[in-house]
PDB file of C-alpha atoms in Angstrom:
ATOM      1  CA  UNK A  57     132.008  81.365 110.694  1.00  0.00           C
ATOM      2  CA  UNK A  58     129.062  83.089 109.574  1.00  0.00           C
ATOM      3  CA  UNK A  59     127.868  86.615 109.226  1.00  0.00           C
ATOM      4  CA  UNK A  60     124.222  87.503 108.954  1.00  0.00           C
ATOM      5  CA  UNK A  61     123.607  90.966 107.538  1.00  0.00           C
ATOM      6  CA  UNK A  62     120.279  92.504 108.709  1.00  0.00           C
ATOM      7  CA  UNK A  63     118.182  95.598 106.961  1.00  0.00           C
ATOM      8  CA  UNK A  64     116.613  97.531 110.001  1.00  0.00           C
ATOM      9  CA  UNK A  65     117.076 100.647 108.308  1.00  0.00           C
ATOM     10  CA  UNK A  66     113.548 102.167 106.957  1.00  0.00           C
ATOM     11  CA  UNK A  67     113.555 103.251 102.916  1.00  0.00           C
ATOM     12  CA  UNK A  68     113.706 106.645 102.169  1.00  0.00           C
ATOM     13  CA  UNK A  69     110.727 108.148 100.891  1.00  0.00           C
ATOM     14  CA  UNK A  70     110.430 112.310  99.905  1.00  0.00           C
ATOM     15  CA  UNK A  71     106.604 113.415  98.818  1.00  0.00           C
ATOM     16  CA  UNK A  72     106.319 117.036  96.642  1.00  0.00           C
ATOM     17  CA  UNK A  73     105.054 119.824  98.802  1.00  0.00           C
ATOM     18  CA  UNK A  74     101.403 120.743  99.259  1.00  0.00           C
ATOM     19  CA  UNK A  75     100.358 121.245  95.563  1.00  0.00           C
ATOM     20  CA  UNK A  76      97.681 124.651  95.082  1.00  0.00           C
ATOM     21  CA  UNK A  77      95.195 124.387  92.047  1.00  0.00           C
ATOM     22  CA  UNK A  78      93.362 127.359  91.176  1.00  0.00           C
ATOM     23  CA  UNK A  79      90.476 125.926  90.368  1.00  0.00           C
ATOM     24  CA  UNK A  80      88.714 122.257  90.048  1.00  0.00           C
ATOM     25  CA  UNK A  81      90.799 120.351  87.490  1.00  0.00           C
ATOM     26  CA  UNK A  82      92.498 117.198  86.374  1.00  0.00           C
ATOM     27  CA  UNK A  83      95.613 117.127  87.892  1.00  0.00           C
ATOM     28  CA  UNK A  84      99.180 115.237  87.573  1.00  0.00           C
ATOM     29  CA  UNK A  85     100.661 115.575  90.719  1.00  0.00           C
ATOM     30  CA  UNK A  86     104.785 115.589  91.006  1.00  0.00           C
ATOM     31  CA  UNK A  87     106.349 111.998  91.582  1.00  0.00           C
ATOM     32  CA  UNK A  88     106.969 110.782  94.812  1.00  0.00           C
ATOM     33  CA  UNK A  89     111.067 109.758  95.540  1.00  0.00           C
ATOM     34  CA  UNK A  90     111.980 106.892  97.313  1.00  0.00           C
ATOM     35  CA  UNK A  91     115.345 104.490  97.575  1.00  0.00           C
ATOM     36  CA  UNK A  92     116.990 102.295 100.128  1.00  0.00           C
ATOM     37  CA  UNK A  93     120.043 101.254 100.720  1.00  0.00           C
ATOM     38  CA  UNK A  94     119.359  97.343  99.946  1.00  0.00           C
ATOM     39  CA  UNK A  95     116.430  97.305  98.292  1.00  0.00           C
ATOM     40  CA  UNK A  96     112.728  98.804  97.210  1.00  0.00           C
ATOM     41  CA  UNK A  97     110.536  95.830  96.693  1.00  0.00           C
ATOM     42  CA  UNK A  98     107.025  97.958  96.775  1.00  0.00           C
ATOM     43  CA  UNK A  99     105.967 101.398  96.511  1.00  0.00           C
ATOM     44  CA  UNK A 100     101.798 102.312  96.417  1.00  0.00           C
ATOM     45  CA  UNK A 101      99.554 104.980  96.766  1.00  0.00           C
ATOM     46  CA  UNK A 102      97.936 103.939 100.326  1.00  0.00           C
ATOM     47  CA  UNK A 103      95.382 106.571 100.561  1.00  0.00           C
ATOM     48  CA  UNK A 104      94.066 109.359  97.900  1.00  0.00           C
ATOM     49  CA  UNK A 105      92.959 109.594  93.960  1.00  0.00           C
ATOM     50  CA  UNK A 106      95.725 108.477  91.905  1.00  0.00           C
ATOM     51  CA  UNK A 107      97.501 111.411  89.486  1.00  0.00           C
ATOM     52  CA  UNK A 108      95.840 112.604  86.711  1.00  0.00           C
ATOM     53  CA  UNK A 109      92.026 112.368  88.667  1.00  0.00           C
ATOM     54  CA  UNK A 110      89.556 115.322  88.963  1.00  0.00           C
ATOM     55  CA  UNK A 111      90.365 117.524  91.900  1.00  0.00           C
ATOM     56  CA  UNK A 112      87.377 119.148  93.339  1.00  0.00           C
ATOM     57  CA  UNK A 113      87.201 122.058  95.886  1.00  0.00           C
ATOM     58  CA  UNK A 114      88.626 120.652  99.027  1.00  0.00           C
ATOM     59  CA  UNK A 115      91.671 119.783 100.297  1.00  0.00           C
ATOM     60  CA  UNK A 116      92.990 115.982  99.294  1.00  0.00           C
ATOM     61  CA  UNK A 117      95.189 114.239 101.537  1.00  0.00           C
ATOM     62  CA  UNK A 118      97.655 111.908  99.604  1.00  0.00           C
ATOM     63  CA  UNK A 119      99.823 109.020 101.209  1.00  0.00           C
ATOM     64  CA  UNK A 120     102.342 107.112 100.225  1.00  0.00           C
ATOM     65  CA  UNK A 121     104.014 103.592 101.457  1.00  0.00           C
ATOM     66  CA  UNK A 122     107.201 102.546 100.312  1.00  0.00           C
ATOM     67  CA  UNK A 123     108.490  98.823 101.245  1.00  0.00           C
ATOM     68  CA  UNK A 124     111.816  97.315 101.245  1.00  0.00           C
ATOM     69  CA  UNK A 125     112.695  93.723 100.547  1.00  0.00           C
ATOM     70  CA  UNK A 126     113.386  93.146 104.585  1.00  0.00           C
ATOM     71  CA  UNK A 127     110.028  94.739 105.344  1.00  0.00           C
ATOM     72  CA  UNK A 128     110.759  98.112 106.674  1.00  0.00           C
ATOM     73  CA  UNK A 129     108.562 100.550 105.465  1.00  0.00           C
ATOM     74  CA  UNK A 130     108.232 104.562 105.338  1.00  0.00           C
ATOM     75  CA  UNK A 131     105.310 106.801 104.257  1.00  0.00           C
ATOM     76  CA  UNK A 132     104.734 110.175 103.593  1.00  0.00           C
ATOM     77  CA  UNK A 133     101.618 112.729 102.550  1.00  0.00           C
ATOM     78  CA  UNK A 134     101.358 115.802 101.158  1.00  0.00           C
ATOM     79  CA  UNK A 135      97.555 117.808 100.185  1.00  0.00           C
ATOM     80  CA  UNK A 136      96.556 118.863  96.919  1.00  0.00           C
ATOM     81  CA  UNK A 137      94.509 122.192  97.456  1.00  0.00           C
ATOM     82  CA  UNK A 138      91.867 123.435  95.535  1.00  0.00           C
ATOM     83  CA  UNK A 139      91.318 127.514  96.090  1.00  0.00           C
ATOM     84  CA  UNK A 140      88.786 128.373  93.129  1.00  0.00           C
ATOM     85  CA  UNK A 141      90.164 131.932  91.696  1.00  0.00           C
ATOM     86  CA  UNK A 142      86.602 132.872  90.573  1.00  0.00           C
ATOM     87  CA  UNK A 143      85.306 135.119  93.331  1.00  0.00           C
ATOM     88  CA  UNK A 144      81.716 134.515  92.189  1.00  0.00           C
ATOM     89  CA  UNK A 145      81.683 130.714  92.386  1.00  0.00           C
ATOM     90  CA  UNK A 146      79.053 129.715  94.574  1.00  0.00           C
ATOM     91  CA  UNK A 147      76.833 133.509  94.397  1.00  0.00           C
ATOM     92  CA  UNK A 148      73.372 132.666  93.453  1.00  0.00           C
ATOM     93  CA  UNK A 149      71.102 134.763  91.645  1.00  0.00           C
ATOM     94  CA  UNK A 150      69.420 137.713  93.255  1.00  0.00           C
ATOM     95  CA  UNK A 151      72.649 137.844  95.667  1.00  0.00           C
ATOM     96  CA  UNK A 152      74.299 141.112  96.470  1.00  0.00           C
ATOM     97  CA  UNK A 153      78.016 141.696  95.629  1.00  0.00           C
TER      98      UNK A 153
END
């Protein structure tokens, strides 16, 4: 008698929140979490600068892909957000205020 034990469960995988910057910067953006119950074989950035890149004024959508050894995989996103505080960014001379 044999017994064959199959994975079909996905990996867990829990991204940080939407992350607010004040103003354009280098950032290091909180680690992304991720187990399984078997086995992680592979975890990568799918989409997205990498932490510790320049964040410009926009909004940057990050994605992650986590793999397990049976080849079920799991992403998740989250946005880093870049609200510049300086209410004159942008104002060119000769402008009214």
């Amino acid at each position: 008698m044999s017994i064959t034990v199959q994975d079909k469960g996905l990996p867990f995988i829990v991204c940080p929140e939407n992350q607010v910057l004040g103003c354009p910067s280098n950032f290091n953006f909180p680690a992304v979490n991720y187990y399984d119950f078997c086995s992680v074989a592979n975890m990568q950035q799918i989409e997205g600068p990498s932490s510790g890149s320049f964040f410009t004024d926009a909004e940057t959508n990050l994605v992650f892909k986590v793999t397990d050894v049976s080849g079920n995989t799991n992403t998740c996103s989250f946005k880093v957000i870049v609200q510049n505080a300086n209410p004159f960014a942008g104002l060119v001379l000769n402008d009214v205020v």
